[in-house]
Short mmCIF file of C-alpha atoms and ligand atoms in Angstrom, two decimals:
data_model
loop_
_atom_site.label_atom_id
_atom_site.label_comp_id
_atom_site.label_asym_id
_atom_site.label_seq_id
_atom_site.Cartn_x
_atom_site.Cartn_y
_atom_site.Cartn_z
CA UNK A 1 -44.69 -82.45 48.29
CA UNK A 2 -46.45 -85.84 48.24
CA UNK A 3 -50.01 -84.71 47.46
CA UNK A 4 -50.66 -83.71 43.63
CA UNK A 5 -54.21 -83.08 43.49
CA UNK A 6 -55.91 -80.69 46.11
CA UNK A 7 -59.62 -79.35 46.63
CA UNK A 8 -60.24 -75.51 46.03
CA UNK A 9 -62.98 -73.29 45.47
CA UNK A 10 -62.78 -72.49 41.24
CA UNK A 11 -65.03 -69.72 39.81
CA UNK A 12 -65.94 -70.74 36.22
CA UNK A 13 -68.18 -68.16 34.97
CA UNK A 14 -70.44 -65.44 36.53
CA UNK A 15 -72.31 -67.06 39.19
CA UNK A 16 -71.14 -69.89 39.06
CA UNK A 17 -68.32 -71.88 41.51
CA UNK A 18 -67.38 -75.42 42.56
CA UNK A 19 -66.11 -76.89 45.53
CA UNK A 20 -63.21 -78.74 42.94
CA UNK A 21 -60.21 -81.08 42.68
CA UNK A 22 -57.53 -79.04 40.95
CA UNK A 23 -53.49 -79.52 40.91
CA UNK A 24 -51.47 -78.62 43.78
CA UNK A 25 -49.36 -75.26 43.19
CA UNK A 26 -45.70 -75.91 42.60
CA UNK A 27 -43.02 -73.09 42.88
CA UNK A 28 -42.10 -70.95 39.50
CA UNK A 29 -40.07 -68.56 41.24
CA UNK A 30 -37.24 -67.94 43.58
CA UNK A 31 -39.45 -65.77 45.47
CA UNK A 32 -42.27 -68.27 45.96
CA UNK A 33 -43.55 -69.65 48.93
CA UNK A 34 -46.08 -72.22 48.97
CA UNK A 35 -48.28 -72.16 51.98
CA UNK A 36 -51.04 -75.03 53.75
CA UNK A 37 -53.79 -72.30 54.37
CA UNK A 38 -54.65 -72.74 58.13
CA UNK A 39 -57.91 -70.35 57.93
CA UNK A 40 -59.36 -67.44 55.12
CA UNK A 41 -62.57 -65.70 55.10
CA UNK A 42 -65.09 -65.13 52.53
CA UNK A 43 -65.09 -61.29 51.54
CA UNK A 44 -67.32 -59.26 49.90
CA UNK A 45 -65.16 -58.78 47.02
CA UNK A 46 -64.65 -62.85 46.44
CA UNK A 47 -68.73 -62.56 46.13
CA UNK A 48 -68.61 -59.97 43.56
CA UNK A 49 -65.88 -61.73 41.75
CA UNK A 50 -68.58 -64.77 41.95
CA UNK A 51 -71.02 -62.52 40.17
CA UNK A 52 -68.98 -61.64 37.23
CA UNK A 53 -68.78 -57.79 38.83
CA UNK A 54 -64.75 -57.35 38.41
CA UNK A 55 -64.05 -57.86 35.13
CA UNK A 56 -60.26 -58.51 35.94
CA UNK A 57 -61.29 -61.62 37.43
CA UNK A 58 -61.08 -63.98 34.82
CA UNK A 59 -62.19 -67.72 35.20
CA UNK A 60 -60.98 -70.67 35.89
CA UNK A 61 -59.97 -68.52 38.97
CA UNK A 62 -59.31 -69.79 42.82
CA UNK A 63 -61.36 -67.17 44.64
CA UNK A 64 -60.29 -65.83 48.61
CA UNK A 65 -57.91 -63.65 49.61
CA UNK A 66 -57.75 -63.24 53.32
CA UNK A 67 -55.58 -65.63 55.16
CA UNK A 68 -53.05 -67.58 57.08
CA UNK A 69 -50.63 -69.99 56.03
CA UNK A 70 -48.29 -72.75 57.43
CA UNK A 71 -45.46 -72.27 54.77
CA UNK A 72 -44.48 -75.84 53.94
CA UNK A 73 -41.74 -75.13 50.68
CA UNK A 74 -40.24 -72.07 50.17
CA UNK A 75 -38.05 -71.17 46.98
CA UNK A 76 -34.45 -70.38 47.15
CA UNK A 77 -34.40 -66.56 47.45
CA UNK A 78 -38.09 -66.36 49.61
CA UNK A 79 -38.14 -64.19 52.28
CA UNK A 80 -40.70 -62.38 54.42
CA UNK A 81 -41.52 -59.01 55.17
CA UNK A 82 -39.34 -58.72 57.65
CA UNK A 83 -36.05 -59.43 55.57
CA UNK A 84 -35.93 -62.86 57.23
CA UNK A 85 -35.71 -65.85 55.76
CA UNK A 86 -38.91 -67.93 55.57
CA UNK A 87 -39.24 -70.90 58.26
CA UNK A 88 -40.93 -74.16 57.01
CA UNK A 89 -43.37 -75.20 59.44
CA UNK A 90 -44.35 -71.08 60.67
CA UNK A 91 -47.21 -69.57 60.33
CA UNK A 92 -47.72 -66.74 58.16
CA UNK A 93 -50.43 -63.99 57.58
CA UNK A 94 -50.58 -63.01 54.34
CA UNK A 95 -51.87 -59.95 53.15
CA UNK A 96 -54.54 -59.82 50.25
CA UNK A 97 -52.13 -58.46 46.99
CA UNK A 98 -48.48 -59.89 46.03
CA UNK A 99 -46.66 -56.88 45.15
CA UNK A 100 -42.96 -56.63 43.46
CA UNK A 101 -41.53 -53.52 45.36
CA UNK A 102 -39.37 -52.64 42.55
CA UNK A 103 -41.92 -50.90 39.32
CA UNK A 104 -42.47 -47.85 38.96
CA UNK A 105 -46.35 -48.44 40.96
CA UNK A 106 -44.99 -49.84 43.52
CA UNK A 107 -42.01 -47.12 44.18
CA UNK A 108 -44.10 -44.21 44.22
CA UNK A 109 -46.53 -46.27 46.95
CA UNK A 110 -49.19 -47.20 44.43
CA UNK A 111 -48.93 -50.62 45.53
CA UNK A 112 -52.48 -51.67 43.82
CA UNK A 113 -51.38 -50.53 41.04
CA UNK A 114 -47.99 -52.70 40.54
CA UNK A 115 -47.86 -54.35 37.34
CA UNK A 116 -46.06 -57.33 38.12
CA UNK A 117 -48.53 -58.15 41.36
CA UNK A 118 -52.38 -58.32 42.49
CA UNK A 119 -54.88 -59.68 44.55
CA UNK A 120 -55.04 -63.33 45.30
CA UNK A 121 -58.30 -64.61 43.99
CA UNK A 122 -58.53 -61.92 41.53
CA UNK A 123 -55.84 -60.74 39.45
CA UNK A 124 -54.10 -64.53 40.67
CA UNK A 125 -55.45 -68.03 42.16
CA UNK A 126 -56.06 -66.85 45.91
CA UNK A 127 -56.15 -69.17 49.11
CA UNK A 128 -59.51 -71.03 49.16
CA UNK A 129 -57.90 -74.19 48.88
CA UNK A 130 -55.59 -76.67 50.83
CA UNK A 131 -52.78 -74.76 49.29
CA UNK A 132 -51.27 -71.32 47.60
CA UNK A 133 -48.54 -70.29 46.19
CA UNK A 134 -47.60 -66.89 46.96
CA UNK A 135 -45.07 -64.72 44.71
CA UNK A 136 -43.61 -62.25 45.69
CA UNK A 137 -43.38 -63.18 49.39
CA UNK A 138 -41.19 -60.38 50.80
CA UNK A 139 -44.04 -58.05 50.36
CA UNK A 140 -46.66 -60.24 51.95
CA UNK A 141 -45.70 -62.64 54.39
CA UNK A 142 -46.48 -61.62 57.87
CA UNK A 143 -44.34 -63.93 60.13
CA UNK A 144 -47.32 -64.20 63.11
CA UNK A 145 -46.06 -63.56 66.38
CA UNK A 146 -45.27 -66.80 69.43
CA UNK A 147 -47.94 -66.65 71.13
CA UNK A 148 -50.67 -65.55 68.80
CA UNK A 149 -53.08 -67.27 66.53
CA UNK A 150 -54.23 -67.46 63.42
CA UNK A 151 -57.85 -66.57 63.87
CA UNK A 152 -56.70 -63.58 65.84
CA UNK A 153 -54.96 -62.16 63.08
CA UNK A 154 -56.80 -63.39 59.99
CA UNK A 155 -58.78 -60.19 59.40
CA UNK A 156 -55.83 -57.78 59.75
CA UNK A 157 -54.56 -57.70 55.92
CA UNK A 158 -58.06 -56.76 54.43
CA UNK A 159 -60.37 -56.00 56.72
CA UNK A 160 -58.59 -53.97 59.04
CA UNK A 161 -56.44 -52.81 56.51
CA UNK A 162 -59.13 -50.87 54.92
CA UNK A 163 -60.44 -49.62 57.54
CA UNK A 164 -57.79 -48.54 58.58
CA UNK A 165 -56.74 -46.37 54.79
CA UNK A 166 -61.12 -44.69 55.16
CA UNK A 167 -60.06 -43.78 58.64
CA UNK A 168 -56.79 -42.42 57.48
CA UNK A 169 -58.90 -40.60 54.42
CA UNK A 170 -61.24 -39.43 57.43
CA UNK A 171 -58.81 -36.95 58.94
CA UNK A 172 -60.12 -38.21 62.08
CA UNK A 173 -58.43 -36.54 65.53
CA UNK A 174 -59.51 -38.11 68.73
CA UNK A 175 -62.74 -37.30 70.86
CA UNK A 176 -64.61 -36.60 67.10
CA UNK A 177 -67.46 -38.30 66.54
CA UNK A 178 -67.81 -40.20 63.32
CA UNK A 179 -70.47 -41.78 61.86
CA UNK A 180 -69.78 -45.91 60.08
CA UNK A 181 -72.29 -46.43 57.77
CA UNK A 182 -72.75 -49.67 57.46
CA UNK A 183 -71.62 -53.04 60.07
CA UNK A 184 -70.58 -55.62 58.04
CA UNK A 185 -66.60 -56.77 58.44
CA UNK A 186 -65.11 -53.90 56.99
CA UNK A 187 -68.21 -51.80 59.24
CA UNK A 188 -67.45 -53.53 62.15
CA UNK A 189 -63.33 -53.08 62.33
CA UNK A 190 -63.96 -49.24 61.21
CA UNK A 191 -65.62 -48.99 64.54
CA UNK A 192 -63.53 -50.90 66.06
CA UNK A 193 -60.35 -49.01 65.64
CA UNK A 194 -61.96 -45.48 66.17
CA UNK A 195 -62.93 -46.53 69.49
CA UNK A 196 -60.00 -48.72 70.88
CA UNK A 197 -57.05 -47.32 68.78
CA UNK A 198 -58.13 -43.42 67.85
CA UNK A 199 -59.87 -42.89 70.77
CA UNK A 200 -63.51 -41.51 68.66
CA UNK A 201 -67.03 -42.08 69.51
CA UNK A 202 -69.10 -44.04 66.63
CA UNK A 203 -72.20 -43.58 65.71
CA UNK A 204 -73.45 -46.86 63.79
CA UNK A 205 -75.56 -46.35 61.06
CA UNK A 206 -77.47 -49.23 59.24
CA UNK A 207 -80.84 -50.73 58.84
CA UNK A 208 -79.91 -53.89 60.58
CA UNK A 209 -81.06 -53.97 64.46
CA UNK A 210 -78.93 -57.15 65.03
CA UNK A 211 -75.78 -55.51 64.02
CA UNK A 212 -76.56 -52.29 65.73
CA UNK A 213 -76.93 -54.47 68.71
CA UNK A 214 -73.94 -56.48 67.89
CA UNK A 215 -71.81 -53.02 68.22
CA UNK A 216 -73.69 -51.68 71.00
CA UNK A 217 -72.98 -54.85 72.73
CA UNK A 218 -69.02 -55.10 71.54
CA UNK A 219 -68.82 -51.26 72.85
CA UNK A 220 -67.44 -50.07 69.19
CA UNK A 221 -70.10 -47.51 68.86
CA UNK A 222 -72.00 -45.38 70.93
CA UNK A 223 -75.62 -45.10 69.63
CA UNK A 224 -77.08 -46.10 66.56
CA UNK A 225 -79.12 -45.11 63.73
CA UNK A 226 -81.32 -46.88 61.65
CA UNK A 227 -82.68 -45.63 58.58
CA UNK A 228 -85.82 -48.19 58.70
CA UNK A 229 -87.16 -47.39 61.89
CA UNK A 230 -85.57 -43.99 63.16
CA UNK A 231 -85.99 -40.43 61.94
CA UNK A 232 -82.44 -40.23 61.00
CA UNK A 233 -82.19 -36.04 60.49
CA UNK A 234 -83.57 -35.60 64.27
CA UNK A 235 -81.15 -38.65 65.87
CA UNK A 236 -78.06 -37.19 63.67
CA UNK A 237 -78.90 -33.10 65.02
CA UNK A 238 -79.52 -34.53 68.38
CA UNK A 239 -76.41 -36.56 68.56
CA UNK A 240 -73.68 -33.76 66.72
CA UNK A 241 -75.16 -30.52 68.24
CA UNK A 242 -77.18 -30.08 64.72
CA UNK A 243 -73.87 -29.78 63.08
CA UNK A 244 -73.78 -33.18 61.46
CA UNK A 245 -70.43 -35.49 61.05
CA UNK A 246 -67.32 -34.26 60.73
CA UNK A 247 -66.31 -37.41 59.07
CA UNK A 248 -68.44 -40.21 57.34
CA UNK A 249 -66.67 -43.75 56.94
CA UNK A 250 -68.67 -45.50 54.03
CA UNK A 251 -68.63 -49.14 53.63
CA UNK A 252 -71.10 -51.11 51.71
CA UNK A 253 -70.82 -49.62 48.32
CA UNK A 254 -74.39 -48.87 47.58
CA UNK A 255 -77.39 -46.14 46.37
CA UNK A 256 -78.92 -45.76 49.39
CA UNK A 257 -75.98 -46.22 51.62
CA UNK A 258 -73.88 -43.44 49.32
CA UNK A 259 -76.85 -41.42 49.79
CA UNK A 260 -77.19 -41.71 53.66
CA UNK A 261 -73.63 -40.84 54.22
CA UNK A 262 -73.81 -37.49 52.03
CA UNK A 263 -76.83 -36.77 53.42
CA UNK A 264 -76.04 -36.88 57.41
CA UNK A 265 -71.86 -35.89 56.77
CA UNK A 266 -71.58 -31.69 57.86
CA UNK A 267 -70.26 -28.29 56.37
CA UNK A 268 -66.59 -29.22 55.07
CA UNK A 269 -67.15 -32.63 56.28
CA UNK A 270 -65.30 -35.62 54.56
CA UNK A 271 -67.59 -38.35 52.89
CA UNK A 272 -65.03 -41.32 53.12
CA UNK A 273 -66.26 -44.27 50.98
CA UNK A 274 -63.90 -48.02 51.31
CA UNK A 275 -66.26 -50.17 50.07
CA UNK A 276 -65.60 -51.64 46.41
CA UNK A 277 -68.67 -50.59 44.08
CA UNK A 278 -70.51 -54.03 42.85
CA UNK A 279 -72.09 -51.72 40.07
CA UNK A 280 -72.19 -47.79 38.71
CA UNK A 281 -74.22 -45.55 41.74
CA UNK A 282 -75.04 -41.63 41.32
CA UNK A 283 -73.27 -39.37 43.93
CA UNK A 284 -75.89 -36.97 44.88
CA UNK A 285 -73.19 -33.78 44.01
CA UNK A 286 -75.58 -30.95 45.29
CA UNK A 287 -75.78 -32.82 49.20
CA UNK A 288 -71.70 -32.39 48.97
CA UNK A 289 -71.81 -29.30 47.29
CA UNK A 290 -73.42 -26.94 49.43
CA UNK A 291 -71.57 -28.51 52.79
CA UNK A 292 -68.32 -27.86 50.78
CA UNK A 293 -67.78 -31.62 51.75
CA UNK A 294 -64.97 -34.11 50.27
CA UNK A 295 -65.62 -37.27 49.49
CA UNK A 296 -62.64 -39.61 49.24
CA UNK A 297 -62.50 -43.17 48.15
CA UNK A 298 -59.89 -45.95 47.19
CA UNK A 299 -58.35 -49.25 47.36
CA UNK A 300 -56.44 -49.42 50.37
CA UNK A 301 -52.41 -49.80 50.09
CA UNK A 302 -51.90 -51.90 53.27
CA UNK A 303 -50.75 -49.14 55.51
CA UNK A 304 -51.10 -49.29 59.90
CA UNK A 305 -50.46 -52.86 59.84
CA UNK A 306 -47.25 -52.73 62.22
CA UNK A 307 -49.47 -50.81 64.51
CA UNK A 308 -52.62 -53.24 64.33
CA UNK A 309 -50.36 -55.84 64.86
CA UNK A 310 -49.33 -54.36 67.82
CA UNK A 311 -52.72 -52.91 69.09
CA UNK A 312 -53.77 -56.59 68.61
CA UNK A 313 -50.97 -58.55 70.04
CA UNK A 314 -51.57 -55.75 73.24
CA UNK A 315 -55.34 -56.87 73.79
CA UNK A 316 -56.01 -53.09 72.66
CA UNK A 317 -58.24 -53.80 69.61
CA UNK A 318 -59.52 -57.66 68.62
CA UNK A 319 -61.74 -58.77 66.11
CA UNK A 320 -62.27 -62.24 66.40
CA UNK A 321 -65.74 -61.40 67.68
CA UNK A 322 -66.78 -60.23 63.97
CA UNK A 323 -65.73 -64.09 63.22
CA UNK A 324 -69.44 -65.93 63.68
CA UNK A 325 -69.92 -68.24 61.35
CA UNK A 326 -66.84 -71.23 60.42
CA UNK A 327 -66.99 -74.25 58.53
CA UNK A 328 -64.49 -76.66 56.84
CA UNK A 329 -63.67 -76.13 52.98
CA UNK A 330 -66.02 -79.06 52.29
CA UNK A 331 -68.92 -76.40 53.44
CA UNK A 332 -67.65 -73.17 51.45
CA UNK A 333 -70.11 -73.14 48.90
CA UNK A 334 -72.37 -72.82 51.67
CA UNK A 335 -70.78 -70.21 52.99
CA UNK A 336 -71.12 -68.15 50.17
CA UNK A 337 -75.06 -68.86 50.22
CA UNK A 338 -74.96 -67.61 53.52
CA UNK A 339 -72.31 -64.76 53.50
CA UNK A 340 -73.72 -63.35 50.57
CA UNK A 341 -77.50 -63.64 50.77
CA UNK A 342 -79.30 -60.84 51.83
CA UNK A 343 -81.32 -62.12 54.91
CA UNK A 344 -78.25 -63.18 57.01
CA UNK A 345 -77.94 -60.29 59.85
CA UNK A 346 -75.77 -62.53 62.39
CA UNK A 347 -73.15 -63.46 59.84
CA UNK A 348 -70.70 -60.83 60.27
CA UNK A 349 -67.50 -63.11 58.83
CA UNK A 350 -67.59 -66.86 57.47
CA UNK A 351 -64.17 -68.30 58.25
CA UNK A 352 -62.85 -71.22 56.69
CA UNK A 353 -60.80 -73.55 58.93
CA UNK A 354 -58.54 -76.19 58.05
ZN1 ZN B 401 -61.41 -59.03 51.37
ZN1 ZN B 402 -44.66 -53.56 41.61
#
């Protein structure tokens, strides 16, 4: 490759990152590809990591780790995940961890765990830049289908993903209804697939009117709850014959919205909590207790994505309507301001697009 020098988005210390010029990744391995990212979205966890709140994230770090690539050199032995050769010029999805396939993590399906892997932007320099290298590419490269695009796809690794592993958690069976706490991304696809893929009714629970209305709106969920202006107790009796939820999908991660979910899930209901914790919360034990609920949490191992691939390629579940805010790379920085301040109820997803 011509170019030497690229921009990227470098986080040098907690709370603070630059918008800066940086080399251009070279291959190392035979397994490396090196990709132009086409689009990537700011996560919650690349704001965290901007905070200083995962200590394996150690700086100078390029954050992101949702997106799509154009793979422009590939080295001698990469492949994707499909066995096939890579194609120069193809677009790729790639999903958020490299992972080797052959430790002892990765064989028994701990694939978080793998010792010789991890999450771009985190554990390695992720995709907020003009270009990434990706190890490893037979477990991550997601050859995307003729026909589709990038922006259709670019939430399926992470965001879907993990919804996917707190539905799976769930123990969810079709015509239940489950309560989301919480509509941001992650919120958003939860409800997403239980109505178009797993056939539930959602109740949306969060104190933000704009993304109750969002969801209402979308059709992902079929009332909503919100703990600042409704009496939540009588709305969750009313809407689960008393009984409360069978099964609780939690997603932001924090005291009050740990405390919500224990306190409207029912007797031997399942508290399932996705979200990645930004600091230490109390679980209140004696609201699980006496239900004889389960609470179940995790770091999602990138399971259903052959079916949401499917499901989205069909028209059965999209989410490029959770994508409302995009800017170029020049305006990241921004887009963390934005993404990750508190008073932004109509940014669901900030895409970045090259
Ligand atoms: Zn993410
Ligand atoms: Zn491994």
């Amino acid at each position: 490759m011509e170019q030497k020098t690229m921009k990227a988005l470098v986080y040098h210390e907690p709370g603070k990152i630059s918008l800066d010029e940086v080399d251009v990744p070279v291959i190392k391995q035979p397994k490396d590809v090196i990709g132009k990212v086409t689009i990537n979205a700011i996560c919650t966890s690349d704001v965290h990591v901007m905070h200083g709140y995962l200590p394996m994230a150690t700086p100078p770090l390029i954050l992101g780790h949702e997106f799509c690539v154009e793979a422009i050199e590939a080295g001698s032995e990469a492949k994707d995940i499909q066995g096939n050769d890579i194609v120069i010029g193809k677009h790729y999805c790639v999903l958020p961890a490299s992972f080797c396939g052959e430790c002892d993590f990765c064989k028994a399906g701990n694939i978080a765990g793998c010792v010789n892997g991890g999450t771009y932007g985190v554990m390695q320099n992720g995709c907020q830049a003009e270009y990434v290298r990706i190890p490893d590419s037979h477990s991550g490269m997601l050859p995307i289908p003729e026909g589709m695009t990038d922006k259709q796809i670019v939430l399926l690794g992470d965001m879907l993903a993990t919804a996917w592993f707190g539905i799976e958690n769930a123990n969810v069976e079709e015509g239940q209804t489950i309560a989301v706490v919480g509509l941001g991304p992650v919120g958003m696809c939860a409800c997403e697939l239980l109505t178009n893929y797993f056939g539930c009714k959602v109740v949306g629970l969060t104190r933000s009117q704009e993304k109750l209305d969002l969801a209402l709106k979308q059709g992902v969920i079929v009332a909503g709850i919100s703990p600042a202006t409704d009496d939540v107790a009588a709305r969750v009796a009313e809407l689960t014959e008393g009984k409360g939820f069978s099964a609780v999908i939690e997603t932001p991660g924090n005291q009050s919205s740990m405390d919500l979910a224990c306190s409207v899930v029912g007797y031997q209901g399942i508290v399932s909590t996705i979200a990645i914790f930004g600091s230490a919360i109390t679980i209140p034990m004696n609201a699980l207790c006496y239900k004889n609920a389960t609470i179940k949490m995790g770091v999602q191992q990138l399971h259903g994505i052959a079916e949401m691939l499917e499901a989205i390629m069909t028209g059965k579940i999209s989410t490029e309507w959770m994508l409302t805010h995009s800017s170029s790379l020049d305006e990241i920085v921004k887009g963390y301001e934005v993404f990750g301040g508190s008073d932004t109820p109509d940014c669901i997803k900030w895409v970045i697009e090259a």
